[in-house]
Structure formats: C-alpha cells, structure tokens
C-alpha atoms as a PDB file:
ATOM      1  CA  MET A   1     -58.237  78.035 226.760  1.00  0.00           C
ATOM      2  CA  SER A   2     -60.119  76.887 229.716  1.00  0.00           C
ATOM      3  CA  SER A   3     -63.211  74.378 229.001  1.00  0.00           C
ATOM      4  CA  ALA A   4     -65.090  76.755 231.302  1.00  0.00           C
ATOM      5  CA  ILE A   5     -66.798  79.831 229.535  1.00  0.00           C
ATOM      6  CA  PRO A   6     -65.863  83.051 230.806  1.00  0.00           C
ATOM      7  CA  GLY A   7     -68.129  85.774 231.146  1.00  0.00           C
ATOM      8  CA  HIS A   8     -67.424  89.544 230.433  1.00  0.00           C
ATOM      9  CA  ALA A   9     -70.071  91.652 232.566  1.00  0.00           C
ATOM     10  CA  HIS A  10     -70.195  95.521 232.635  1.00  0.00           C
ATOM     11  CA  ALA A  11     -68.326  95.863 229.439  1.00  0.00           C
ATOM     12  CA  VAL A  12     -68.998  99.058 227.487  1.00  0.00           C
ATOM     13  CA  PRO A  13     -69.580  98.481 223.763  1.00  0.00           C
ATOM     14  CA  GLY A  14     -66.539  99.570 221.743  1.00  0.00           C
ATOM     15  CA  SER A  15     -64.167  99.592 224.632  1.00  0.00           C
ATOM     16  CA  GLY A  16     -62.413  96.853 226.960  1.00  0.00           C
ATOM     17  CA  PRO A  17     -62.964  93.243 226.681  1.00  0.00           C
ATOM     18  CA  ARG A  18     -66.099  93.257 224.569  1.00  0.00           C
ATOM     19  CA  SER A  19     -64.237  95.464 221.837  1.00  0.00           C
ATOM     20  CA  ALA A  20     -62.735  92.000 220.837  1.00  0.00           C
ATOM     21  CA  PRO A  21     -65.061  89.491 219.032  1.00  0.00           C
ATOM     22  CA  VAL A  22     -67.372  87.311 221.171  1.00  0.00           C
ATOM     23  CA  ALA A  23     -68.562  83.826 220.351  1.00  0.00           C
ATOM     24  CA  ARG A  24     -71.853  83.333 222.278  1.00  0.00           C
ATOM     25  CA  ILE A  25     -72.915  79.701 223.088  1.00  0.00           C
ATOM     26  CA  SER A  26     -76.510  79.200 223.589  1.00  0.00           C
ATOM     27  CA  ARG A  27     -77.323  76.605 226.483  1.00  0.00           C
ATOM     28  CA  THR A  28     -81.046  76.723 225.208  1.00  0.00           C
ATOM     29  CA  VAL A  29     -80.139  75.839 221.447  1.00  0.00           C
ATOM     30  CA  LEU A  30     -77.714  73.092 222.358  1.00  0.00           C
ATOM     31  CA  THR A  31     -80.117  71.717 224.694  1.00  0.00           C
ATOM     32  CA  ALA A  32     -83.155  72.016 222.079  1.00  0.00           C
ATOM     33  CA  ASN A  33     -80.810  70.189 219.444  1.00  0.00           C
ATOM     34  CA  ALA A  34     -80.008  67.367 221.696  1.00  0.00           C
ATOM     35  CA  ARG A  35     -83.657  66.727 222.756  1.00  0.00           C
ATOM     36  CA  THR A  36     -84.667  66.863 218.895  1.00  0.00           C
ATOM     37  CA  ALA A  37     -82.088  63.935 218.646  1.00  0.00           C
ATOM     38  CA  TRP A  38     -83.686  62.253 221.640  1.00  0.00           C
ATOM     39  CA  ASP A  39     -87.110  62.508 220.273  1.00  0.00           C
ATOM     40  CA  ARG A  40     -86.058  60.940 217.042  1.00  0.00           C
ATOM     41  CA  GLY A  41     -84.866  57.739 219.170  1.00  0.00           C
ATOM     42  CA  ILE A  42     -81.011  58.657 219.606  1.00  0.00           C
ATOM     43  CA  ARG A  43     -79.649  57.635 222.963  1.00  0.00           C
ATOM     44  CA  SER A  44     -75.822  58.099 222.476  1.00  0.00           C
ATOM     45  CA  TYR A  45     -73.543  60.819 220.933  1.00  0.00           C
ATOM     46  CA  ASP A  46     -70.215  60.520 219.116  1.00  0.00           C
ATOM     47  CA  ALA A  47     -67.471  61.089 221.531  1.00  0.00           C
ATOM     48  CA  SER A  48     -65.524  63.483 219.141  1.00  0.00           C
ATOM     49  CA  ILE A  49     -67.977  66.075 220.156  1.00  0.00           C
ATOM     50  CA  LEU A  50     -65.909  66.389 223.325  1.00  0.00           C
ATOM     51  CA  ASP A  51     -62.802  67.040 221.223  1.00  0.00           C
ATOM     52  CA  ALA A  52     -60.946  70.496 221.146  1.00  0.00           C
ATOM     53  CA  ASP A  53     -62.791  71.897 224.100  1.00  0.00           C
ATOM     54  CA  ALA A  54     -66.146  70.536 222.405  1.00  0.00           C
ATOM     55  CA  TRP A  55     -65.346  71.967 218.946  1.00  0.00           C
ATOM     56  CA  GLY A  56     -64.902  75.430 220.555  1.00  0.00           C
ATOM     57  CA  HIS A  57     -68.051  75.287 222.319  1.00  0.00           C
ATOM     58  CA  GLY A  58     -66.868  74.802 225.991  1.00  0.00           C
ATOM     59  CA  LEU A  59     -66.488  71.240 227.202  1.00  0.00           C
ATOM     60  CA  GLU A  60     -68.112  71.604 230.501  1.00  0.00           C
ATOM     61  CA  LEU A  61     -71.055  73.280 228.862  1.00  0.00           C
ATOM     62  CA  VAL A  62     -71.671  70.635 226.195  1.00  0.00           C
ATOM     63  CA  ARG A  63     -70.907  67.880 228.623  1.00  0.00           C
ATOM     64  CA  ASP A  64     -73.483  69.153 231.132  1.00  0.00           C
ATOM     65  CA  VAL A  65     -76.146  69.461 228.172  1.00  0.00           C
ATOM     66  CA  LEU A  66     -75.533  65.874 227.027  1.00  0.00           C
ATOM     67  CA  ALA A  67     -75.918  64.345 230.587  1.00  0.00           C
ATOM     68  CA  THR A  68     -79.030  66.608 231.253  1.00  0.00           C
ATOM     69  CA  VAL A  69     -80.732  65.498 228.212  1.00  0.00           C
ATOM     70  CA  GLY A  70     -79.761  61.550 228.991  1.00  0.00           C
ATOM     71  CA  LEU A  71     -77.375  60.981 226.030  1.00  0.00           C
ATOM     72  CA  GLU A  72     -74.389  58.428 226.704  1.00  0.00           C
ATOM     73  CA  ALA A  73     -71.142  58.653 224.836  1.00  0.00           C
ATOM     74  CA  ARG A  74     -70.130  56.253 222.053  1.00  0.00           C
ATOM     75  CA  THR A  75     -66.675  55.567 221.480  1.00  0.00           C
ATOM     76  CA  ARG A  76     -65.423  56.556 218.050  1.00  0.00           C
ATOM     77  CA  HIS A  77     -63.466  54.886 215.617  1.00  0.00           C
ATOM     78  CA  VAL A  78     -59.663  55.162 215.940  1.00  0.00           C
ATOM     79  CA  GLY A  79     -58.277  58.148 213.897  1.00  0.00           C
ATOM     80  CA  VAL A  80     -61.562  60.165 213.671  1.00  0.00           C
ATOM     81  CA  THR A  81     -61.145  63.694 215.052  1.00  0.00           C
ATOM     82  CA  ALA A  82     -63.109  66.765 215.344  1.00  0.00           C
ATOM     83  CA  ALA A  83     -61.232  68.349 212.445  1.00  0.00           C
ATOM     84  CA  ASP A  84     -61.411  65.343 210.430  1.00  0.00           C
ATOM     85  CA  SER A  85     -62.242  66.209 206.708  1.00  0.00           C
ATOM     86  CA  ALA A  86     -64.656  63.215 206.564  1.00  0.00           C
ATOM     87  CA  PRO A  87     -68.820  64.205 206.425  1.00  0.00           C
ATOM     88  CA  ILE A  88     -69.725  65.699 209.820  1.00  0.00           C
ATOM     89  CA  ALA A  89     -73.034  64.043 209.769  1.00  0.00           C
ATOM     90  CA  ALA A  90     -72.265  60.413 211.429  1.00  0.00           C
ATOM     91  CA  ARG A  91     -74.263  57.361 211.868  1.00  0.00           C
ATOM     92  CA  SER A  92     -78.060  57.883 212.149  1.00  0.00           C
ATOM     93  CA  ASP A  93     -78.349  56.184 215.511  1.00  0.00           C
ATOM     94  CA  THR A  94     -75.850  58.681 217.163  1.00  0.00           C
ATOM     95  CA  LEU A  95     -75.976  62.238 217.752  1.00  0.00           C
ATOM     96  CA  SER A  96     -73.252  64.033 215.642  1.00  0.00           C
ATOM     97  CA  ALA A  97     -71.296  67.329 216.366  1.00  0.00           C
ATOM     98  CA  ALA A  98     -72.987  68.670 213.534  1.00  0.00           C
ATOM     99  CA  ALA A  99     -76.638  68.038 214.742  1.00  0.00           C
ATOM    100  CA  LEU A 100     -75.747  69.158 218.346  1.00  0.00           C
ATOM    101  CA  LEU A 101     -73.879  72.311 217.332  1.00  0.00           C
ATOM    102  CA  GLY A 102     -76.146  73.088 214.480  1.00  0.00           C
ATOM    103  CA  LEU A 103     -73.434  73.128 211.641  1.00  0.00           C
ATOM    104  CA  PRO A 104     -73.830  72.582 207.936  1.00  0.00           C
ATOM    105  CA  GLY A 105     -73.887  69.056 206.853  1.00  0.00           C
ATOM    106  CA  ALA A 106     -76.110  67.766 209.694  1.00  0.00           C
ATOM    107  CA  ALA A 107     -78.308  64.866 208.659  1.00  0.00           C
ATOM    108  CA  HIS A 108     -81.233  66.769 210.239  1.00  0.00           C
ATOM    109  CA  ALA A 109     -81.476  70.728 210.269  1.00  0.00           C
ATOM    110  CA  ALA A 110     -80.497  72.117 213.648  1.00  0.00           C
ATOM    111  CA  VAL A 111     -80.036  75.752 214.880  1.00  0.00           C
ATOM    112  CA  PRO A 112     -76.584  76.712 215.150  1.00  0.00           C
ATOM    113  CA  ALA A 113     -75.518  77.126 218.821  1.00  0.00           C
ATOM    114  CA  LEU A 114     -72.552  79.725 218.292  1.00  0.00           C
ATOM    115  CA  ARG A 115     -73.273  83.230 217.299  1.00  0.00           C
ATOM    116  CA  LEU A 116     -70.078  85.353 216.418  1.00  0.00           C
ATOM    117  CA  THR A 117     -70.252  88.875 216.959  1.00  0.00           C
ATOM    118  CA  GLY A 118     -67.886  91.794 216.770  1.00  0.00           C
ATOM    119  CA  THR A 119     -67.932  95.697 217.111  1.00  0.00           C
ATOM    120  CA  VAL A 120     -67.729  98.791 215.164  1.00  0.00           C
ATOM    121  CA  LEU A 121     -64.294 100.758 216.254  1.00  0.00           C
ATOM    122  CA  SER A 122     -64.806 103.593 213.701  1.00  0.00           C
ATOM    123  CA  VAL A 123     -66.274 104.766 210.560  1.00  0.00           C
ATOM    124  CA  LYS A 124     -64.813 106.881 207.789  1.00  0.00           C
ATOM    125  CA  ASP A 125     -65.412 108.128 204.252  1.00  0.00           C
ATOM    126  CA  LEU A 126     -63.676 106.336 201.638  1.00  0.00           C
ATOM    127  CA  ARG A 127     -63.234 108.231 198.208  1.00  0.00           C
ATOM    128  CA  GLU A 128     -63.278 106.606 194.827  1.00  0.00           C
ATOM    129  CA  GLY A 129     -59.864 105.004 194.205  1.00  0.00           C
ATOM    130  CA  GLU A 130     -58.739 104.849 197.824  1.00  0.00           C
ATOM    131  CA  GLY A 131     -57.734 101.602 199.480  1.00  0.00           C
ATOM    132  CA  VAL A 132     -58.177  99.741 202.638  1.00  0.00           C
ATOM    133  CA  SER A 133     -56.138  97.102 204.560  1.00  0.00           C
ATOM    134  CA  TYR A 134     -52.888  95.407 203.669  1.00  0.00           C
ATOM    135  CA  GLY A 135     -51.580  96.354 200.354  1.00  0.00           C
ATOM    136  CA  TYR A 136     -54.708  98.379 199.469  1.00  0.00           C
ATOM    137  CA  ALA A 137     -55.822  95.155 197.593  1.00  0.00           C
ATOM    138  CA  TYR A 138     -59.425  96.707 197.874  1.00  0.00           C
ATOM    139  CA  ARG A 139     -59.880 100.085 196.236  1.00  0.00           C
ATOM    140  CA  ALA A 140     -63.222 101.790 196.440  1.00  0.00           C
ATOM    141  CA  PRO A 141     -65.113 101.586 192.984  1.00  0.00           C
ATOM    142  CA  ALA A 142     -67.079 104.856 194.014  1.00  0.00           C
ATOM    143  CA  ASP A 143     -67.278 107.031 197.001  1.00  0.00           C
ATOM    144  CA  THR A 144     -68.587 105.077 200.039  1.00  0.00           C
ATOM    145  CA  ARG A 145     -68.230 104.633 203.927  1.00  0.00           C
ATOM    146  CA  VAL A 146     -66.316 101.893 205.536  1.00  0.00           C
ATOM    147  CA  ALA A 147     -66.413 100.508 209.104  1.00  0.00           C
ATOM    148  CA  LEU A 148     -63.278  99.022 211.000  1.00  0.00           C
ATOM    149  CA  VAL A 149     -64.667  96.084 212.794  1.00  0.00           C
ATOM    150  CA  THR A 150     -63.180  93.787 215.704  1.00  0.00           C
ATOM    151  CA  GLY A 151     -62.197  90.458 214.145  1.00  0.00           C
ATOM    152  CA  GLY A 152     -59.526  89.245 212.339  1.00  0.00           C
ATOM    153  CA  TYR A 153     -57.570  85.807 211.680  1.00  0.00           C
ATOM    154  CA  ALA A 154     -56.352  85.656 214.973  1.00  0.00           C
ATOM    155  CA  GLN A 155     -59.885  85.140 216.103  1.00  0.00           C
ATOM    156  CA  GLY A 156     -60.492  82.493 213.536  1.00  0.00           C
ATOM    157  CA  ILE A 157     -62.068  84.988 210.759  1.00  0.00           C
ATOM    158  CA  VAL A 158     -59.664  83.448 208.152  1.00  0.00           C
ATOM    159  CA  ARG A 159     -57.800  85.560 205.619  1.00  0.00           C
ATOM    160  CA  ALA A 160     -59.881  84.060 202.598  1.00  0.00           C
ATOM    161  CA  LEU A 161     -63.043  85.633 203.835  1.00  0.00           C
ATOM    162  CA  GLY A 162     -61.913  89.194 202.894  1.00  0.00           C
ATOM    163  CA  GLY A 163     -63.729  90.159 199.920  1.00  0.00           C
ATOM    164  CA  ALA A 164     -65.961  87.090 199.825  1.00  0.00           C
ATOM    165  CA  VAL A 165     -68.575  87.319 202.705  1.00  0.00           C
ATOM    166  CA  ASP A 166     -70.865  89.570 204.432  1.00  0.00           C
ATOM    167  CA  VAL A 167     -71.757  90.684 207.901  1.00  0.00           C
ATOM    168  CA  ALA A 168     -74.662  92.083 209.385  1.00  0.00           C
ATOM    169  CA  ILE A 169     -75.232  95.329 211.090  1.00  0.00           C
ATOM    170  CA  ALA A 170     -78.959  95.909 212.563  1.00  0.00           C
ATOM    171  CA  GLY A 171     -80.098  93.265 210.350  1.00  0.00           C
ATOM    172  CA  GLU A 172     -78.635  94.926 207.259  1.00  0.00           C
ATOM    173  CA  ARG A 173     -75.828  92.827 205.104  1.00  0.00           C
ATOM    174  CA  HIS A 174     -72.712  94.445 204.303  1.00  0.00           C
ATOM    175  CA  PRO A 175     -69.557  93.024 202.751  1.00  0.00           C
ATOM    176  CA  VAL A 176     -66.196  92.557 204.237  1.00  0.00           C
ATOM    177  CA  VAL A 177     -63.699  94.339 201.864  1.00  0.00           C
ATOM    178  CA  GLY A 178     -59.979  94.194 201.678  1.00  0.00           C
ATOM    179  CA  ARG A 179     -57.666  91.606 203.429  1.00  0.00           C
ATOM    180  CA  VAL A 180     -58.711  90.448 206.986  1.00  0.00           C
ATOM    181  CA  ALA A 181     -56.011  91.723 209.346  1.00  0.00           C
ATOM    182  CA  MET A 182     -55.035  89.978 212.618  1.00  0.00           C
ATOM    183  CA  ASP A 183     -57.614  91.585 214.763  1.00  0.00           C
ATOM    184  CA  VAL A 184     -59.795  93.657 212.702  1.00  0.00           C
ATOM    185  CA  CYS A 185     -61.392  93.703 209.175  1.00  0.00           C
ATOM    186  CA  VAL A 186     -62.944  96.385 207.041  1.00  0.00           C
ATOM    187  CA  VAL A 187     -66.793  96.378 206.088  1.00  0.00           C
ATOM    188  CA  ASP A 188     -68.282  98.662 203.236  1.00  0.00           C
ATOM    189  CA  ILE A 189     -71.416 100.332 204.957  1.00  0.00           C
ATOM    190  CA  ARG A 190     -72.089 102.931 202.050  1.00  0.00           C
ATOM    191  CA  ASP A 191     -74.734 105.153 203.574  1.00  0.00           C
ATOM    192  CA  ALA A 192     -76.029 103.085 206.470  1.00  0.00           C
ATOM    193  CA  ALA A 193     -76.471 104.473 209.920  1.00  0.00           C
ATOM    194  CA  VAL A 194     -73.668 102.715 211.611  1.00  0.00           C
ATOM    195  CA  ARG A 195     -71.809 104.041 214.384  1.00  0.00           C
ATOM    196  CA  ARG A 196     -68.848 103.248 216.747  1.00  0.00           C
ATOM    197  CA  GLY A 197     -70.005 100.568 219.339  1.00  0.00           C
ATOM    198  CA  ASP A 198     -72.611  98.938 217.029  1.00  0.00           C
ATOM    199  CA  GLU A 199     -72.700  95.334 217.129  1.00  0.00           C
ATOM    200  CA  VAL A 200     -71.499  93.261 214.037  1.00  0.00           C
ATOM    201  CA  LEU A 201     -72.594  89.702 213.444  1.00  0.00           C
ATOM    202  CA  PHE A 202     -70.312  87.310 211.552  1.00  0.00           C
ATOM    203  CA  LEU A 203     -72.139  84.158 212.140  1.00  0.00           C
ATOM    204  CA  GLY A 204     -75.770  83.696 213.073  1.00  0.00           C
ATOM    205  CA  ASP A 205     -78.660  81.495 212.033  1.00  0.00           C
ATOM    206  CA  PRO A 206     -79.235  81.352 208.271  1.00  0.00           C
ATOM    207  CA  ALA A 207     -82.850  80.310 208.740  1.00  0.00           C
ATOM    208  CA  ASP A 208     -83.275  84.184 210.005  1.00  0.00           C
ATOM    209  CA  GLY A 209     -81.203  85.264 206.927  1.00  0.00           C
ATOM    210  CA  GLU A 210     -78.252  85.992 209.044  1.00  0.00           C
ATOM    211  CA  PRO A 211     -74.576  85.207 207.844  1.00  0.00           C
ATOM    212  CA  SER A 212     -73.917  81.557 207.786  1.00  0.00           C
ATOM    213  CA  LEU A 213     -71.108  79.250 208.448  1.00  0.00           C
ATOM    214  CA  ALA A 214     -71.963  77.515 205.142  1.00  0.00           C
ATOM    215  CA  ASP A 215     -70.693  80.515 203.343  1.00  0.00           C
ATOM    216  CA  TRP A 216     -67.473  80.568 205.209  1.00  0.00           C
ATOM    217  CA  VAL A 217     -67.148  76.817 204.151  1.00  0.00           C
ATOM    218  CA  ARG A 218     -68.029  77.650 200.530  1.00  0.00           C
ATOM    219  CA  GLU A 219     -65.353  80.354 200.307  1.00  0.00           C
ATOM    220  CA  THR A 220     -62.427  78.989 202.244  1.00  0.00           C
ATOM    221  CA  GLY A 221     -62.439  75.188 201.337  1.00  0.00           C
ATOM    222  CA  LEU A 222     -62.255  74.330 205.013  1.00  0.00           C
ATOM    223  CA  THR A 223     -64.636  72.172 206.711  1.00  0.00           C
ATOM    224  CA  ALA A 224     -67.313  73.604 209.224  1.00  0.00           C
ATOM    225  CA  GLY A 225     -65.761  71.859 212.081  1.00  0.00           C
ATOM    226  CA  GLU A 226     -62.498  73.340 211.634  1.00  0.00           C
ATOM    227  CA  LEU A 227     -63.742  76.874 211.229  1.00  0.00           C
ATOM    228  CA  VAL A 228     -66.097  76.572 214.140  1.00  0.00           C
ATOM    229  CA  THR A 229     -63.481  75.288 216.369  1.00  0.00           C
ATOM    230  CA  MET A 230     -61.007  77.934 215.512  1.00  0.00           C
ATOM    231  CA  VAL A 231     -63.520  80.566 216.269  1.00  0.00           C
ATOM    232  CA  GLY A 232     -64.655  78.849 219.682  1.00  0.00           C
ATOM    233  CA  LEU A 233     -60.906  78.551 220.659  1.00  0.00           C
ATOM    234  CA  ARG A 234     -59.709  81.825 219.573  1.00  0.00           C
ATOM    235  CA  ALA A 235     -62.538  84.575 220.204  1.00  0.00           C
ATOM    236  CA  GLY A 236     -63.864  85.426 223.639  1.00  0.00           C
ATOM    237  CA  ARG A 237     -66.365  83.012 224.622  1.00  0.00           C
ATOM    238  CA  GLU A 238     -69.588  83.425 226.583  1.00  0.00           C
ATOM    239  CA  GLU A 239     -72.294  81.138 227.562  1.00  0.00           C
ATOM    240  CA  THR A 240     -75.840  82.475 226.854  1.00  0.00           C
ATOM    241  CA  PRO A 241     -79.167  80.939 228.102  1.00  0.00           C
END
C-alpha cells in the first residue's frame, strides 16, 4: 500500500468502494496527541513510529504531523520493530507509537487516531437453532435478526474476534457471532432498527464507550501494534480532519 492515504469521495453507502471497511485516520487527533507530548517536555519520537507505513496510519501523514509539531526522530535500538511484542510505551523522554496513535499501553492516555468502520450489507431473520457463517459454529439460541457486515480477516478483523467482541451501530453495541469470514462477518442485531447501508463501528474511542482495540488485544493475544498495523494496511484508508 502506498504511504499516501487515498480518498473515496462520492461513494454510496452499501455499494462501491465504501462497502469495504474503512480505517479513518484523524490528523487532528494525531496532532493533539503529539502536542500533548510536546507540552510534557518531549522533543523527540521513537523512529519505529514510521515502520510499516507508520503502523498502518500512513507514513506521509504521520511524518508531516511530527514535523509540524517540531518533534525529531530518535534512532531506535537495533532489533526493535513496530510489531515487537515488548511493551509499546517506550522511554519517558521520547514519544512512543502508542502515545501518538492512541493505542492501549501508552504511558499517558491518548485518543485513538484510527476509527475502523464497515457497512451493513443485508439484514435477515434467524430462527432458533439456525446457524451462520463457516460450519454453522454459531446457532441462534432464540429467534433473532442478524446483519451481514463488511469486514473480515482479509482487512485485519482477525478470526479470533468471532463470538468475542462487539461492534456499534447507531451507538448501540451488538456482538459479532459465528466465524469471521474473509471479507464479511455477522452481527446479532435482535430487534434493533438496522438496515442496509448503516455504518458499523469496529474500533473507536473507549472513552466514549465505543468498541476498543484493548478488547481485540484481550481476545486475540496479539499486540495492539500488530492489530492496528494489520487494519491500517489491509482496510481502505482515509485521512480525516
């Protein structure tokens, strides 16, 4: 993927490019997180922030934000990479990727710069005992309704999240059920007023009660860095103000 962040203007919800999940990266949030570090006296950043297309957030965008705030690169120790399983929060005098990007594990709380959304493709009734997704690993314990949602393991929504985490639709939480497929997953919506084209939030700001990357870390055993980089590199990506 190019380090530039492509836009997808004029798309219609539920069709075309936006029917694929989109990782929206906020320049405003990145800048605010960097300025918070500056206000704490930090004047440099860990150079590993720029690894893997800036951890899937877009190299050009992240580099521009760091330069605008006035932070300079500090050369990392040999062997340290963005996907390293060591604690994300680094030295106290250097801006870490976790603090800039707003990942779990930062030394100081920061707002997540990435929001991952999908789209409802269809809604259907599911009767008691009926199954969904590969192998019908999930069968409805009672009559319900489910939504087929864009976003699967090909876009970084890893298989271990099936039956383990929630998404948000119109501010309401709904569980992902069944196995996560390559490009889609299934969400139990019960009697919620959900329809084709509705936005589905996979990752947002936990401070606002939204689905959190910390939940993904807990359920998958992967690091926040690994998960957010997969999403940023595999999903569609947009820069937002």
